[in-house]
């Protein structure tokens, strides 16, 4: 279970956002932004179990950070920071020194929602913070 929580934290970090100073950059990666975790399937954890929302921030400089509140951890805050990379063909890699590297498939349901599917078929759904 602890390994899953670490993987979850890594994925969460992957999904966060930031702003860019380059107003001429129309090719900004759509993953960049602030995201809230809304579901995990299969339901190995319940993001709605804690009062605070778990979030990730994905930045334009390929850094990322996450804030997770996990029921299994008494809803205490778990934070992590690391880096992300767009590998092409909807494949993304997240790397956190304290957690390791995770690669998965990102599918955008809209400009404000995406899923991240890991190699173990765990699907995380995130909504953009507005």
Coordinates of N, CA and C in Angstrom, one line a residue, residues 23-70:
X23 N 4.5 35.1 -24.1 CA 3.1 35.3 -24.6 C 3.0 34.8 -26.0
X24 N 4.2 34.7 -26.7 CA 4.1 34.3 -28.1 C 4.2 32.7 -28.3
X25 N 4.2 32.0 -27.1 CA 4.3 30.6 -27.2 C 2.9 30.0 -27.3
X26 N 2.4 29.7 -28.5 CA 1.1 29.1 -28.8 C 1.2 27.6 -28.7
X27 N 2.4 27.1 -28.6 CA 2.5 25.6 -28.5 C 2.7 25.1 -27.1
X28 N 2.2 25.8 -26.1 CA 2.4 25.4 -24.8 C 1.7 24.1 -24.5
X29 N 2.4 23.2 -23.8 CA 1.9 21.9 -23.6 C 0.6 22.0 -22.7
X30 N -0.5 21.3 -23.1 CA -1.8 21.4 -22.4 C -1.7 20.9 -21.0
X31 N -0.7 20.1 -20.6 CA -0.6 19.6 -19.3 C -0.2 20.7 -18.3
X32 N 0.4 21.7 -18.7 CA 0.8 22.8 -17.9 C -0.4 23.5 -17.2
X33 N -0.3 23.6 -15.9 CA -1.4 24.2 -15.2 C -1.6 23.6 -13.8
X34 N -2.6 24.1 -13.1 CA -3.0 23.6 -11.8 C -4.1 22.7 -11.9
X35 N -4.0 21.5 -11.3 CA -5.0 20.4 -11.4 C -5.4 19.9 -10.1
X36 N -6.7 19.5 -10.0 CA -7.3 18.8 -8.8 C -7.6 17.4 -9.2
X37 N -7.2 16.5 -8.3 CA -7.5 15.1 -8.5 C -9.0 14.8 -8.2
X38 N -9.7 14.2 -9.1 CA -11.2 14.0 -8.9 C -11.5 12.6 -8.7
X39 N -10.7 11.6 -9.3 CA -11.1 10.2 -9.2 C -9.8 9.4 -9.5
X40 N -9.9 8.1 -8.9 CA -8.9 7.1 -9.2 C -9.6 5.8 -9.4
X41 N -9.3 5.1 -10.5 CA -10.0 3.9 -10.9 C -8.9 2.8 -11.3
X42 N -8.9 1.7 -10.6 CA -9.8 1.3 -9.6 C -9.7 2.1 -8.3
X43 N -10.7 2.1 -7.5 CA -10.7 2.9 -6.4 C -9.8 2.4 -5.2
X44 N -8.6 2.5 -5.4 CA -7.6 2.1 -4.4 C -7.5 3.2 -3.3
X45 N -7.8 4.4 -3.7 CA -7.8 5.5 -2.8 C -9.0 6.3 -3.1
X46 N -9.6 7.1 -2.2 CA -10.7 7.9 -2.4 C -10.4 9.4 -2.3
X47 N -10.2 10.1 -3.4 CA -9.8 11.5 -3.2 C -10.8 12.4 -2.5
X48 N -12.1 12.0 -2.4 CA -13.1 12.8 -1.7 C -13.1 12.5 -0.2
X49 N -12.3 11.5 0.2 CA -12.4 11.1 1.7 C -11.9 12.2 2.6
X50 N -11.0 13.1 2.1 CA -10.4 14.1 2.9 C -11.1 15.5 2.6
X51 N -11.2 16.4 3.5 CA -11.8 17.7 3.3 C -11.0 18.5 2.3
X52 N -9.7 18.5 2.4 CA -8.9 19.2 1.4 C -8.7 18.5 0.1
X53 N -8.6 19.2 -1.0 CA -8.4 18.5 -2.3 C -6.9 18.3 -2.6
X54 N -6.7 17.1 -3.2 CA -5.3 16.8 -3.6 C -5.1 17.5 -5.0
X55 N -3.9 18.2 -5.1 CA -3.6 18.9 -6.3 C -2.2 18.6 -6.8
X56 N -2.1 19.0 -8.1 CA -0.7 18.9 -8.7 C -0.5 20.2 -9.5
X57 N 0.7 20.6 -9.6 CA 1.1 21.8 -10.4 C 2.1 21.4 -11.4
X58 N 1.8 21.6 -12.7 CA 2.8 21.2 -13.8 C 3.3 22.5 -14.4
X59 N 4.6 22.7 -14.3 CA 5.1 24.0 -14.8 C 5.8 23.9 -16.1
X60 N 5.8 25.1 -16.8 CA 6.4 25.2 -18.2 C 7.9 24.9 -18.2
X61 N 8.6 24.9 -17.1 CA 10.0 24.7 -17.0 C 10.3 23.2 -16.8
X62 N 9.3 22.3 -16.9 CA 9.3 20.9 -16.7 C 9.5 20.5 -15.2
X63 N 9.2 21.4 -14.3 CA 9.2 21.1 -12.9 C 7.7 20.8 -12.5
X64 N 7.5 20.1 -11.4 CA 6.1 19.9 -10.9 C 6.2 19.7 -9.4
X65 N 5.0 19.9 -8.8 CA 4.8 19.7 -7.4 C 3.4 19.2 -7.1
X66 N 3.3 18.5 -6.0 CA 2.0 18.0 -5.6 C 1.7 18.2 -4.1
X67 N 0.4 18.3 -3.8 CA -0.1 18.3 -2.5 C -1.2 17.3 -2.4
X68 N -1.0 16.2 -1.6 CA -1.9 15.2 -1.5 C -2.4 15.0 -0.1
X69 N -3.7 14.7 0.0 CA -4.3 14.4 1.3 C -4.8 13.0 1.2
X70 N -4.3 12.0 1.9 CA -4.7 10.7 1.7 C -5.3 10.2 3.0

